[in-house]
PDB file of C-alpha atoms in Angstrom:
ATOM      1  CA  MET A  10     -25.550   3.642  -5.896  1.00 41.00           C
ATOM      2  CA  THR A  11     -24.341   0.142  -6.559  1.00 41.00           C
ATOM      3  CA  GLU A  12     -23.377  -2.261  -9.287  1.00 41.00           C
ATOM      4  CA  ALA A  13     -23.016  -5.978  -8.661  1.00 40.00           C
ATOM      5  CA  ASP A  14     -19.536  -7.030  -9.827  1.00 44.00           C
ATOM      6  CA  GLY A  15     -19.227 -10.484  -8.312  1.00 41.00           C
ATOM      7  CA  PRO A  16     -20.699 -12.830  -5.735  1.00 52.00           C
ATOM      8  CA  ASN A  17     -21.516 -10.841  -2.609  1.00 85.00           C
ATOM      9  CA  THR A  18     -19.258  -7.929  -3.610  1.00 95.00           C
ATOM     10  CA  ILE A  19     -20.840  -4.560  -4.383  1.00 97.00           C
ATOM     11  CA  ARG A  20     -19.247  -1.621  -6.170  1.00 97.00           C
ATOM     12  CA  LEU A  21     -20.235   1.557  -4.321  1.00 98.00           C
ATOM     13  CA  SER A  22     -20.266   4.885  -6.090  1.00 97.00           C
ATOM     14  CA  ASN A  23     -18.398   7.916  -4.787  1.00 97.00           C
ATOM     15  CA  THR A  24     -21.580   9.667  -3.635  1.00 98.00           C
ATOM     16  CA  PRO A  25     -23.034  10.467  -0.200  1.00 98.00           C
ATOM     17  CA  ARG A  26     -25.262   7.403  -0.551  1.00 98.00           C
ATOM     18  CA  GLY A  27     -22.326   5.177  -1.497  1.00 98.00           C
ATOM     19  CA  LEU A  28     -20.300   6.532   1.422  1.00 98.00           C
ATOM     20  CA  ARG A  29     -23.162   5.818   3.848  1.00 98.00           C
ATOM     21  CA  ALA A  30     -23.383   2.258   2.550  1.00 98.00           C
ATOM     22  CA  ALA A  31     -19.624   1.749   3.029  1.00 98.00           C
ATOM     23  CA  VAL A  32     -19.790   3.081   6.584  1.00 98.00           C
ATOM     24  CA  ALA A  33     -22.759   0.803   7.368  1.00 98.00           C
ATOM     25  CA  MET A  34     -20.837  -2.227   6.079  1.00 98.00           C
ATOM     26  CA  LEU A  35     -17.811  -1.392   8.213  1.00 98.00           C
ATOM     27  CA  ARG A  36     -19.978  -0.883  11.313  1.00 98.00           C
ATOM     28  CA  GLU A  37     -21.476  -4.340  10.698  1.00 97.00           C
ATOM     29  CA  GLY A  38     -17.985  -5.886  10.728  1.00 97.00           C
ATOM     30  CA  GLN A  39     -17.737  -6.330   6.962  1.00 97.00           C
ATOM     31  CA  LEU A  40     -14.755  -5.583   4.713  1.00 98.00           C
ATOM     32  CA  VAL A  41     -14.805  -2.584   2.387  1.00 98.00           C
ATOM     33  CA  SER A  42     -12.097  -1.462  -0.011  1.00 98.00           C
ATOM     34  CA  PHE A  43     -11.642   2.294  -0.264  1.00 98.00           C
ATOM     35  CA  PRO A  44      -9.246   4.652  -2.031  1.00 98.00           C
ATOM     36  CA  THR A  45      -6.378   6.527  -0.431  1.00 98.00           C
ATOM     37  CA  GLU A  46      -3.940   8.812  -2.213  1.00 98.00           C
ATOM     38  CA  THR A  47      -1.473   5.894  -2.371  1.00 97.00           C
ATOM     39  CA  VAL A  48      -3.370   2.675  -3.256  1.00 98.00           C
ATOM     40  CA  TYR A  49      -6.774   1.162  -2.509  1.00 98.00           C
ATOM     41  CA  GLY A  50      -6.948  -0.217   1.041  1.00 98.00           C
ATOM     42  CA  LEU A  51      -8.945  -3.171   2.323  1.00 98.00           C
ATOM     43  CA  GLY A  52     -10.674  -1.723   5.369  1.00 98.00           C
ATOM     44  CA  ALA A  53     -12.120  -3.225   8.520  1.00 98.00           C
ATOM     45  CA  ASP A  54     -13.111  -1.760  11.884  1.00 98.00           C
ATOM     46  CA  ALA A  55      -9.767  -1.971  13.709  1.00 98.00           C
ATOM     47  CA  THR A  56     -11.534  -2.499  17.061  1.00 98.00           C
ATOM     48  CA  ASN A  57     -13.481  -5.565  15.827  1.00 97.00           C
ATOM     49  CA  ASP A  58     -11.476  -8.787  16.245  1.00 96.00           C
ATOM     50  CA  ARG A  59     -13.618 -10.779  13.829  1.00 97.00           C
ATOM     51  CA  ALA A  60     -13.558  -8.068  11.165  1.00 97.00           C
ATOM     52  CA  VAL A  61      -9.765  -7.745  11.352  1.00 97.00           C
ATOM     53  CA  ALA A  62      -9.400 -11.521  11.110  1.00 96.00           C
ATOM     54  CA  GLY A  63     -11.488 -11.266   7.951  1.00 96.00           C
ATOM     55  CA  ILE A  64      -8.779  -9.121   6.316  1.00 97.00           C
ATOM     56  CA  PHE A  65      -6.221 -11.888   6.758  1.00 95.00           C
ATOM     57  CA  ALA A  66      -8.667 -14.489   5.430  1.00 95.00           C
ATOM     58  CA  ALA A  67      -9.713 -12.432   2.384  1.00 96.00           C
ATOM     59  CA  LYS A  68      -6.134 -11.616   1.378  1.00 95.00           C
ATOM     60  CA  GLY A  69      -4.561 -14.933   2.402  1.00 93.00           C
ATOM     61  CA  ARG A  70      -2.257 -12.764   4.503  1.00 89.00           C
ATOM     62  CA  PRO A  71       0.071 -14.343   7.089  1.00 87.00           C
ATOM     63  CA  ARG A  72      -0.902 -13.277  10.590  1.00 86.00           C
ATOM     64  CA  PHE A  73       2.642 -12.298  11.573  1.00 86.00           C
ATOM     65  CA  ASN A  74       2.382  -9.380   9.118  1.00 87.00           C
ATOM     66  CA  PRO A  75       0.965  -6.317  10.961  1.00 93.00           C
ATOM     67  CA  LEU A  76      -1.594  -3.910   9.504  1.00 96.00           C
ATOM     68  CA  ILE A  77      -1.686  -0.132   9.119  1.00 97.00           C
ATOM     69  CA  VAL A  78      -4.399   1.698  11.056  1.00 98.00           C
ATOM     70  CA  HIS A  79      -5.967   4.690   9.299  1.00 98.00           C
ATOM     71  CA  VAL A  80      -7.424   7.604  11.270  1.00 98.00           C
ATOM     72  CA  PRO A  81      -8.459  11.132  10.230  1.00 98.00           C
ATOM     73  CA  ASP A  82      -6.103  13.220  12.380  1.00 98.00           C
ATOM     74  CA  LEU A  83      -3.307  13.291  14.955  1.00 98.00           C
ATOM     75  CA  ALA A  84      -5.740  13.411  17.886  1.00 97.00           C
ATOM     76  CA  GLU A  85      -7.059   9.996  16.845  1.00 98.00           C
ATOM     77  CA  VAL A  86      -3.496   8.682  16.541  1.00 98.00           C
ATOM     78  CA  GLU A  87      -2.817   9.790  20.119  1.00 98.00           C
ATOM     79  CA  ALA A  88      -5.800   7.727  21.290  1.00 98.00           C
ATOM     80  CA  ILE A  89      -4.147   4.488  20.153  1.00 98.00           C
ATOM     81  CA  ALA A  90      -0.402   5.203  20.253  1.00 98.00           C
ATOM     82  CA  SER A  91       2.230   7.133  22.157  1.00 98.00           C
ATOM     83  CA  VAL A  92       3.572   9.964  20.004  1.00 98.00           C
ATOM     84  CA  PRO A  93       7.183  11.042  20.690  1.00 97.00           C
ATOM     85  CA  GLN A  94       7.984  14.668  19.887  1.00 97.00           C
ATOM     86  CA  VAL A  95       9.788  13.828  16.644  1.00 98.00           C
ATOM     87  CA  ALA A  96       6.698  11.901  15.513  1.00 98.00           C
ATOM     88  CA  ALA A  97       4.514  14.904  16.308  1.00 98.00           C
ATOM     89  CA  ASP A  98       6.882  17.099  14.289  1.00 98.00           C
ATOM     90  CA  LEU A  99       6.759  14.692  11.342  1.00 98.00           C
ATOM     91  CA  ALA A 100       2.975  14.543  11.618  1.00 98.00           C
ATOM     92  CA  ALA A 101       2.754  18.330  11.463  1.00 98.00           C
ATOM     93  CA  ALA A 102       4.915  18.367   8.344  1.00 98.00           C
ATOM     94  CA  PHE A 103       3.589  15.370   6.403  1.00 98.00           C
ATOM     95  CA  TRP A 104       0.088  14.438   7.616  1.00 98.00           C
ATOM     96  CA  PRO A 105      -2.324  14.070   6.039  1.00 98.00           C
ATOM     97  CA  GLY A 106      -0.208  12.288   3.440  1.00 98.00           C
ATOM     98  CA  PRO A 107       1.647   9.147   2.336  1.00 98.00           C
ATOM     99  CA  LEU A 108       3.545   8.623   5.595  1.00 98.00           C
ATOM    100  CA  THR A 109       3.022   5.771   8.062  1.00 98.00           C
ATOM    101  CA  MET A 110       4.694   5.794  11.480  1.00 98.00           C
ATOM    102  CA  VAL A 111       5.220   2.743  13.661  1.00 97.00           C
ATOM    103  CA  LEU A 112       4.689   3.995  17.216  1.00 98.00           C
ATOM    104  CA  PRO A 113       4.436   2.482  20.718  1.00 97.00           C
ATOM    105  CA  LEU A 114       0.967   0.961  21.136  1.00 97.00           C
ATOM    106  CA  ARG A 115      -1.135   2.295  24.015  1.00 97.00           C
ATOM    107  CA  ALA A 116      -2.344  -0.391  26.420  1.00 95.00           C
ATOM    108  CA  ASP A 117      -5.858   1.075  26.232  1.00 97.00           C
ATOM    109  CA  SER A 118      -5.915   1.461  22.439  1.00 97.00           C
ATOM    110  CA  GLY A 119      -8.949  -0.784  22.037  1.00 97.00           C
ATOM    111  CA  LEU A 120      -7.493  -2.242  18.839  1.00 98.00           C
ATOM    112  CA  ALA A 121      -7.897  -5.886  17.901  1.00 96.00           C
ATOM    113  CA  ASP A 122      -4.774  -7.880  18.797  1.00 94.00           C
ATOM    114  CA  LEU A 123      -4.284  -9.046  15.202  1.00 94.00           C
ATOM    115  CA  VAL A 124      -3.744  -5.459  14.027  1.00 96.00           C
ATOM    116  CA  SER A 125      -0.291  -5.297  15.602  1.00 93.00           C
ATOM    117  CA  ALA A 126       0.522  -9.006  15.115  1.00 89.00           C
ATOM    118  CA  GLY A 127       1.402  -9.253  18.807  1.00 88.00           C
ATOM    119  CA  LEU A 128       4.000  -6.468  18.636  1.00 91.00           C
ATOM    120  CA  PRO A 129       4.163  -3.622  21.207  1.00 94.00           C
ATOM    121  CA  THR A 130       3.864  -1.136  18.341  1.00 96.00           C
ATOM    122  CA  VAL A 131       1.213  -0.081  15.853  1.00 97.00           C
ATOM    123  CA  ALA A 132       1.551   1.348  12.346  1.00 97.00           C
ATOM    124  CA  VAL A 133      -0.642   4.441  11.893  1.00 98.00           C
ATOM    125  CA  ARG A 134      -1.418   6.810   9.043  1.00 98.00           C
ATOM    126  CA  VAL A 135      -3.559   9.880   8.352  1.00 98.00           C
ATOM    127  CA  PRO A 136      -4.492   9.675   4.654  1.00 98.00           C
ATOM    128  CA  ALA A 137      -4.939  12.802   2.554  1.00 98.00           C
ATOM    129  CA  ASP A 138      -7.472  11.414   0.083  1.00 98.00           C
ATOM    130  CA  PRO A 139     -10.803  13.244   0.616  1.00 98.00           C
ATOM    131  CA  VAL A 140     -12.860  10.054   0.169  1.00 98.00           C
ATOM    132  CA  ALA A 141     -10.774   8.244   2.782  1.00 98.00           C
ATOM    133  CA  GLN A 142     -11.059  11.229   5.117  1.00 98.00           C
ATOM    134  CA  ALA A 143     -14.838  11.363   4.704  1.00 98.00           C
ATOM    135  CA  LEU A 144     -15.123   7.625   5.362  1.00 98.00           C
ATOM    136  CA  LEU A 145     -12.984   7.746   8.509  1.00 98.00           C
ATOM    137  CA  ARG A 146     -14.799  10.746   9.956  1.00 98.00           C
ATOM    138  CA  ALA A 147     -18.238   9.285   9.224  1.00 98.00           C
ATOM    139  CA  LEU A 148     -17.303   5.922  10.761  1.00 98.00           C
ATOM    140  CA  GLY A 149     -15.733   7.415  13.883  1.00 98.00           C
ATOM    141  CA  ARG A 150     -13.524   4.364  14.447  1.00 98.00           C
ATOM    142  CA  PRO A 151      -9.966   3.501  13.407  1.00 98.00           C
ATOM    143  CA  VAL A 152      -9.787   1.424  10.232  1.00 98.00           C
ATOM    144  CA  ALA A 153      -7.190  -1.297   9.673  1.00 98.00           C
ATOM    145  CA  ALA A 154      -6.391  -1.341   5.968  1.00 98.00           C
ATOM    146  CA  PRO A 155      -3.621  -3.133   4.094  1.00 96.00           C
ATOM    147  CA  SER A 156      -3.537  -2.848   0.308  1.00 96.00           C
ATOM    148  CA  ALA A 157      -6.617  -4.357  -1.346  1.00 97.00           C
ATOM    149  CA  ASN A 158      -5.077  -7.295  -3.193  1.00 95.00           C
ATOM    150  CA  PRO A 159      -4.363 -10.970  -2.527  1.00 95.00           C
ATOM    151  CA  SER A 160      -1.314 -11.270  -0.297  1.00 91.00           C
ATOM    152  CA  GLY A 161       1.954 -11.000  -2.200  1.00 87.00           C
ATOM    153  CA  LYS A 162       0.314  -9.833  -5.418  1.00 92.00           C
ATOM    154  CA  VAL A 163       0.333  -6.453  -7.144  1.00 94.00           C
ATOM    155  CA  SER A 164      -1.326  -3.654  -5.179  1.00 95.00           C
ATOM    156  CA  ALA A 165      -4.571  -2.120  -6.459  1.00 97.00           C
ATOM    157  CA  THR A 166      -4.702   1.445  -7.753  1.00 97.00           C
ATOM    158  CA  THR A 167      -8.226   1.219  -9.215  1.00 97.00           C
ATOM    159  CA  ALA A 168     -11.489  -0.361  -8.105  1.00 98.00           C
ATOM    160  CA  ASP A 169     -11.206  -2.708 -11.102  1.00 97.00           C
ATOM    161  CA  HIS A 170      -7.903  -4.020  -9.727  1.00 97.00           C
ATOM    162  CA  VAL A 171      -9.619  -4.667  -6.387  1.00 97.00           C
ATOM    163  CA  MET A 172     -12.431  -6.569  -8.068  1.00 96.00           C
ATOM    164  CA  GLN A 173      -9.995  -8.663 -10.096  1.00 95.00           C
ATOM    165  CA  GLY A 174      -8.285  -9.891  -6.942  1.00 95.00           C
ATOM    166  CA  LEU A 175     -10.926  -9.856  -4.213  1.00 97.00           C
ATOM    167  CA  SER A 176     -14.374 -10.120  -5.825  1.00 96.00           C
ATOM    168  CA  GLY A 177     -16.469 -12.527  -3.789  1.00 96.00           C
ATOM    169  CA  ARG A 178     -14.213 -12.208  -0.736  1.00 96.00           C
ATOM    170  CA  ILE A 179     -15.274  -8.755   0.523  1.00 97.00           C
ATOM    171  CA  ALA A 180     -18.521  -6.837   0.968  1.00 97.00           C
ATOM    172  CA  GLY A 181     -17.868  -3.745  -1.118  1.00 98.00           C
ATOM    173  CA  VAL A 182     -15.546  -1.447  -3.035  1.00 98.00           C
ATOM    174  CA  LEU A 183     -15.921   2.328  -2.792  1.00 98.00           C
ATOM    175  CA  ASP A 184     -14.962   3.410  -6.315  1.00 98.00           C
ATOM    176  CA  ALA A 185     -13.428   6.891  -6.600  1.00 98.00           C
ATOM    177  CA  GLY A 186     -11.276   6.307  -9.671  1.00 97.00           C
ATOM    178  CA  PRO A 187      -7.509   5.793  -9.880  1.00 97.00           C
ATOM    179  CA  THR A 188      -5.310   6.725  -6.936  1.00 97.00           C
ATOM    180  CA  GLY A 189      -2.888   9.621  -7.309  1.00 96.00           C
ATOM    181  CA  VAL A 190       0.465   8.660  -5.765  1.00 96.00           C
ATOM    182  CA  GLY A 191       0.288   5.008  -6.866  1.00 95.00           C
ATOM    183  CA  LEU A 192       2.827   3.684  -4.323  1.00 95.00           C
ATOM    184  CA  GLU A 193       2.126   2.685  -0.750  1.00 96.00           C
ATOM    185  CA  SER A 194       3.118   5.012   2.056  1.00 97.00           C
ATOM    186  CA  THR A 195       6.642   5.483   3.355  1.00 97.00           C
ATOM    187  CA  ILE A 196       6.973   3.716   6.732  1.00 97.00           C
ATOM    188  CA  LEU A 197       9.113   5.092   9.556  1.00 97.00           C
ATOM    189  CA  ALA A 198       9.641   3.441  12.928  1.00 96.00           C
ATOM    190  CA  VAL A 199       9.810   6.029  15.719  1.00 97.00           C
ATOM    191  CA  GLU A 200      11.188   4.783  19.031  1.00 96.00           C
ATOM    192  CA  PRO A 201      10.032   6.204  22.411  1.00 95.00           C
ATOM    193  CA  GLU A 202      13.315   8.099  22.777  1.00 95.00           C
ATOM    194  CA  GLY A 203      12.886   9.604  19.303  1.00 95.00           C
ATOM    195  CA  ALA A 204      15.167   7.485  17.080  1.00 96.00           C
ATOM    196  CA  VAL A 205      13.746   7.151  13.541  1.00 98.00           C
ATOM    197  CA  THR A 206      14.345   4.286  11.078  1.00 97.00           C
ATOM    198  CA  LEU A 207      13.097   3.830   7.532  1.00 96.00           C
ATOM    199  CA  LEU A 208      11.272   0.490   7.251  1.00 94.00           C
ATOM    200  CA  ARG A 209       9.770   0.927   3.779  1.00 94.00           C
ATOM    201  CA  PRO A 210      10.372   3.615   1.137  1.00 95.00           C
ATOM    202  CA  GLY A 211       7.167   4.878  -0.405  1.00 96.00           C
ATOM    203  CA  GLY A 212       5.095   7.783  -1.612  1.00 97.00           C
ATOM    204  CA  LEU A 213       6.910  10.345   0.566  1.00 98.00           C
ATOM    205  CA  PRO A 214      10.539  10.617  -0.627  1.00 97.00           C
ATOM    206  CA  ILE A 215      12.887   9.908   2.252  1.00 97.00           C
ATOM    207  CA  GLU A 216      14.903  12.980   1.209  1.00 98.00           C
ATOM    208  CA  ALA A 217      11.987  15.154   2.391  1.00 98.00           C
ATOM    209  CA  VAL A 218      12.131  13.534   5.826  1.00 98.00           C
ATOM    210  CA  GLU A 219      15.903  13.841   6.049  1.00 98.00           C
ATOM    211  CA  ALA A 220      15.751  17.504   5.081  1.00 98.00           C
ATOM    212  CA  MET A 221      13.726  17.996   8.241  1.00 97.00           C
ATOM    213  CA  ILE A 222      15.320  15.672  10.845  1.00 97.00           C
ATOM    214  CA  GLY A 223      18.688  14.698   9.370  1.00 97.00           C
ATOM    215  CA  PRO A 224      19.955  11.318   8.125  1.00 97.00           C
ATOM    216  CA  VAL A 225      17.573   8.389   8.655  1.00 97.00           C
ATOM    217  CA  PRO A 226      19.062   4.873   8.868  1.00 96.00           C
ATOM    218  CA  ARG A 227      17.451   2.163   6.759  1.00 92.00           C
ATOM    219  CA  ASP A 228      16.065  -1.210   7.815  1.00 87.00           C
ATOM    220  CA  THR A 229      14.950  -2.189   4.331  1.00 63.00           C
ATOM    221  CA  THR A 230      16.634  -5.594   4.100  1.00 65.00           C
ATOM    222  CA  PRO A 231      14.010  -8.054   2.810  1.00 60.00           C
ATOM    223  CA  HIS A 232      12.686 -10.291   5.570  1.00 59.00           C
ATOM    224  CA  GLY A 233      11.538 -13.894   5.471  1.00 58.00           C
ATOM    225  CA  PRO A 234       8.231 -15.077   6.951  1.00 57.00           C
ATOM    226  CA  GLY A 235       8.076 -13.980  10.578  1.00 55.00           C
ATOM    227  CA  ASP A 236      11.705 -12.847  10.498  1.00 60.00           C
ATOM    228  CA  GLY A 237      11.684  -9.484  12.249  1.00 64.00           C
ATOM    229  CA  VAL A 238       8.744  -8.064  10.282  1.00 73.00           C
ATOM    230  CA  ARG A 239       7.737  -4.803  11.987  1.00 78.00           C
ATOM    231  CA  ALA A 240       5.536  -3.282   9.293  1.00 76.00           C
ATOM    232  CA  PRO A 241       3.817  -4.128   6.009  1.00 77.00           C
ATOM    233  CA  GLY A 242       5.898  -4.365   2.848  1.00 73.00           C
ATOM    234  CA  GLN A 243       9.025  -5.810   4.472  1.00 74.00           C
ATOM    235  CA  LEU A 244       8.739  -9.335   3.070  1.00 69.00           C
ATOM    236  CA  ALA A 245      11.334 -10.308   0.476  1.00 66.00           C
ATOM    237  CA  SER A 246       8.679 -11.454  -2.011  1.00 67.00           C
ATOM    238  CA  HIS A 247       5.782  -9.055  -2.448  1.00 72.00           C
ATOM    239  CA  TYR A 248       3.842  -7.096  -5.093  1.00 74.00           C
ATOM    240  CA  ALA A 249       4.465 -10.002  -7.481  1.00 75.00           C
ATOM    241  CA  PRO A 250       2.945 -10.221 -10.961  1.00 84.00           C
ATOM    242  CA  ASP A 251       2.511 -13.672 -12.520  1.00 86.00           C
ATOM    243  CA  VAL A 252       5.265 -13.058 -15.056  1.00 89.00           C
ATOM    244  CA  ALA A 253       8.938 -13.123 -13.988  1.00 91.00           C
ATOM    245  CA  LEU A 254      10.726  -9.763 -13.895  1.00 94.00           C
ATOM    246  CA  HIS A 255      14.386  -9.320 -14.903  1.00 93.00           C
ATOM    247  CA  LEU A 256      15.585  -6.015 -13.430  1.00 95.00           C
ATOM    248  CA  ASN A 257      18.112  -3.509 -14.787  1.00 94.00           C
ATOM    249  CA  ALA A 258      18.092  -5.162 -18.218  1.00 91.00           C
ATOM    250  CA  GLU A 259      20.128  -3.626 -21.019  1.00 83.00           C
ATOM    251  CA  VAL A 260      20.422  -6.025 -23.968  1.00 73.00           C
ATOM    252  CA  ALA A 261      17.785  -8.408 -25.317  1.00 72.00           C
ATOM    253  CA  ASP A 262      16.552 -10.020 -28.509  1.00 71.00           C
ATOM    254  CA  ALA A 263      14.033  -8.226 -30.697  1.00 69.00           C
ATOM    255  CA  GLY A 264      11.107 -10.252 -29.339  1.00 77.00           C
ATOM    256  CA  ALA A 265      11.620  -9.330 -25.684  1.00 87.00           C
ATOM    257  CA  LEU A 266       8.833  -7.708 -23.648  1.00 93.00           C
ATOM    258  CA  TRP A 267       9.810  -4.608 -21.656  1.00 95.00           C
ATOM    259  CA  LEU A 268       8.672  -2.572 -18.687  1.00 96.00           C
ATOM    260  CA  ALA A 269      10.386   0.623 -19.704  1.00 96.00           C
ATOM    261  CA  PHE A 270      11.401   3.871 -18.012  1.00 97.00           C
ATOM    262  CA  GLY A 271      11.481   6.443 -20.773  1.00 97.00           C
ATOM    263  CA  PRO A 272      10.541   5.886 -24.418  1.00 96.00           C
ATOM    264  CA  LEU A 273      10.066   2.341 -25.672  1.00 93.00           C
ATOM    265  CA  LYS A 274      12.024   3.173 -28.854  1.00 90.00           C
ATOM    266  CA  GLY A 275      10.434   0.407 -30.891  1.00 89.00           C
ATOM    267  CA  ARG A 276      10.486  -2.189 -28.111  1.00 91.00           C
ATOM    268  CA  ARG A 277       7.401  -4.213 -27.200  1.00 92.00           C
ATOM    269  CA  GLY A 278       5.943  -3.448 -23.802  1.00 94.00           C
ATOM    270  CA  ILE A 279       4.735  -0.677 -21.506  1.00 96.00           C
ATOM    271  CA  SER A 280       6.532   2.459 -20.329  1.00 97.00           C
ATOM    272  CA  LEU A 281       6.155   3.652 -16.764  1.00 98.00           C
ATOM    273  CA  SER A 282       6.863   7.168 -18.040  1.00 98.00           C
ATOM    274  CA  GLU A 283       7.713   8.072 -21.641  1.00 97.00           C
ATOM    275  CA  THR A 284       9.419  11.233 -20.367  1.00 97.00           C
ATOM    276  CA  GLY A 285      11.386   9.534 -17.579  1.00 97.00           C
ATOM    277  CA  ASP A 286       9.413  11.284 -14.819  1.00 98.00           C
ATOM    278  CA  LEU A 287       9.628   9.470 -11.478  1.00 97.00           C
ATOM    279  CA  VAL A 288       6.367  10.892 -10.130  1.00 97.00           C
ATOM    280  CA  GLU A 289       4.512   9.630 -13.207  1.00 97.00           C
ATOM    281  CA  ALA A 290       6.333   6.295 -13.044  1.00 97.00           C
ATOM    282  CA  ALA A 291       5.348   5.816  -9.395  1.00 97.00           C
ATOM    283  CA  ALA A 292       1.712   6.602 -10.150  1.00 97.00           C
ATOM    284  CA  ASN A 293       1.737   4.108 -13.044  1.00 97.00           C
ATOM    285  CA  LEU A 294       3.786   1.294 -11.485  1.00 96.00           C
ATOM    286  CA  PHE A 295       1.125  -1.055 -10.139  1.00 95.00           C
ATOM    287  CA  ALA A 296      -1.274  -0.486 -13.032  1.00 95.00           C
ATOM    288  CA  ALA A 297       1.614  -1.252 -15.399  1.00 95.00           C
ATOM    289  CA  LEU A 298       2.405  -4.479 -13.525  1.00 94.00           C
ATOM    290  CA  HIS A 299      -1.237  -5.527 -13.841  1.00 93.00           C
ATOM    291  CA  ASP A 300      -1.208  -4.653 -17.557  1.00 95.00           C
ATOM    292  CA  ILE A 301       2.142  -6.277 -18.372  1.00 93.00           C
ATOM    293  CA  ASP A 302       0.831  -9.559 -16.951  1.00 90.00           C
ATOM    294  CA  ALA A 303      -2.027  -9.465 -19.453  1.00 91.00           C
ATOM    295  CA  VAL A 304       0.277  -8.550 -22.343  1.00 92.00           C
ATOM    296  CA  ALA A 305       2.695 -11.344 -21.405  1.00 91.00           C
ATOM    297  CA  ARG A 306      -0.099 -13.915 -21.230  1.00 89.00           C
ATOM    298  CA  ASP A 307      -1.438 -12.882 -24.632  1.00 91.00           C
ATOM    299  CA  ALA A 308       2.054 -13.010 -26.128  1.00 88.00           C
ATOM    300  CA  GLY A 309       3.005 -16.315 -24.470  1.00 90.00           C
ATOM    301  CA  VAL A 310       5.957 -14.620 -22.765  1.00 89.00           C
ATOM    302  CA  ARG A 311       7.165 -15.762 -19.336  1.00 87.00           C
ATOM    303  CA  GLN A 312       9.699 -13.011 -18.590  1.00 91.00           C
ATOM    304  CA  VAL A 313       9.602  -9.216 -18.710  1.00 94.00           C
ATOM    305  CA  LEU A 314      12.742  -7.094 -18.896  1.00 95.00           C
ATOM    306  CA  VAL A 315      12.798  -3.934 -16.773  1.00 96.00           C
ATOM    307  CA  ASP A 316      14.771  -0.774 -17.484  1.00 96.00           C
ATOM    308  CA  PRO A 317      17.032   0.612 -14.745  1.00 96.00           C
ATOM    309  CA  ILE A 318      15.255   3.169 -12.530  1.00 97.00           C
ATOM    310  CA  PRO A 319      17.181   6.116 -11.005  1.00 97.00           C
ATOM    311  CA  ALA A 320      17.813   5.480  -7.293  1.00 96.00           C
ATOM    312  CA  HIS A 321      16.677   8.803  -5.857  1.00 96.00           C
ATOM    313  CA  GLY A 322      13.393  10.399  -4.838  1.00 97.00           C
ATOM    314  CA  LEU A 323      10.448   8.148  -5.665  1.00 97.00           C
ATOM    315  CA  GLY A 324      12.858   5.977  -7.639  1.00 97.00           C
ATOM    316  CA  ILE A 325      13.993   4.463  -4.325  1.00 96.00           C
ATOM    317  CA  ALA A 326      10.466   3.230  -3.627  1.00 96.00           C
ATOM    318  CA  ILE A 327       9.922   2.095  -7.229  1.00 96.00           C
ATOM    319  CA  ASN A 328      13.120   0.026  -7.105  1.00 95.00           C
ATOM    320  CA  ASP A 329      12.075  -1.415  -3.745  1.00 92.00           C
ATOM    321  CA  ARG A 330       8.734  -2.597  -5.172  1.00 93.00           C
ATOM    322  CA  LEU A 331      10.315  -3.982  -8.335  1.00 94.00           C
ATOM    323  CA  SER A 332      12.970  -5.859  -6.335  1.00 92.00           C
ATOM    324  CA  ARG A 333      10.328  -7.516  -4.168  1.00 88.00           C
ATOM    325  CA  ALA A 334       8.129  -8.197  -7.202  1.00 90.00           C
ATOM    326  CA  ALA A 335      11.069  -9.962  -8.871  1.00 91.00           C
ATOM    327  CA  THR A 336      11.827 -12.181  -5.852  1.00 85.00           C
ATOM    328  CA  PRO A 337      10.212 -15.636  -6.029  1.00 78.00           C
ATOM    329  CA  PRO A 338       7.967 -16.527  -3.048  1.00 69.00           C
ATOM    330  CA  ALA A 339       9.713 -18.369  -0.204  1.00 60.00           C
TER     331      ALA A 339
END
């Protein structure tokens, strides 16, 4: 069932026994990383104040940055948030899946105050990953779960990534292999009267949402610490590798290191997708950022050049992550 990977952190196998162990840890107020279809989340019982505080401590996450609550279905969302009709329509179309909605928080939600960072709203998601679904249904409680990485660093798309960043800080990692989508969820704010705003592009292309409800205004301007942050992923500096990224590069010397989109064509580096496929590039993005750090360290390189990425579909979310990864911390 288990393999010891670091001090006090246990790797749990994707088996009924491993799932039971993960559920037991969460019920005891411990932190467990688990896979979703987007990235690995760092889970805690969202109704346990001490457990939720542990997320912020383990990640080094600022407490003004709210968390996403994961539940198995819309009925569980309605127990913690008010759901305007447009949100119910979006839920019917895109849940389970890589969509998070920021909704009015119910006064009787029972959630720990830290989950919403003192805001009158809560970010909620119904994940599609079968392991996440099994975990949530077995636990029977909402789970607060940001991405399972130190705050501001590259998100984890494998259990190994989780262990690299959080070993010794959390109780366990439920290992179900690499995630599929590879980018965090798209986040929409839905107001009580039904207005919808894009807060973070992600694994659900915004074009799919707009095809259903019409144009969606964007609030994707990078925010400073505490400056109007309404949902995860809005900080100007985020998802950062150790090496500096230079975006939309075109010309460089022969020794440059590249994060490419399309074929490398003799360049040194890693390609997000040799065929220029945005779905593949999204799935590979965070793993590639982890890997390019290692390559850069071995090569003694301090800067990585990044090919331009088309600004449509999942390319919007890829560019968002790369822009924040390239921004130095405040």
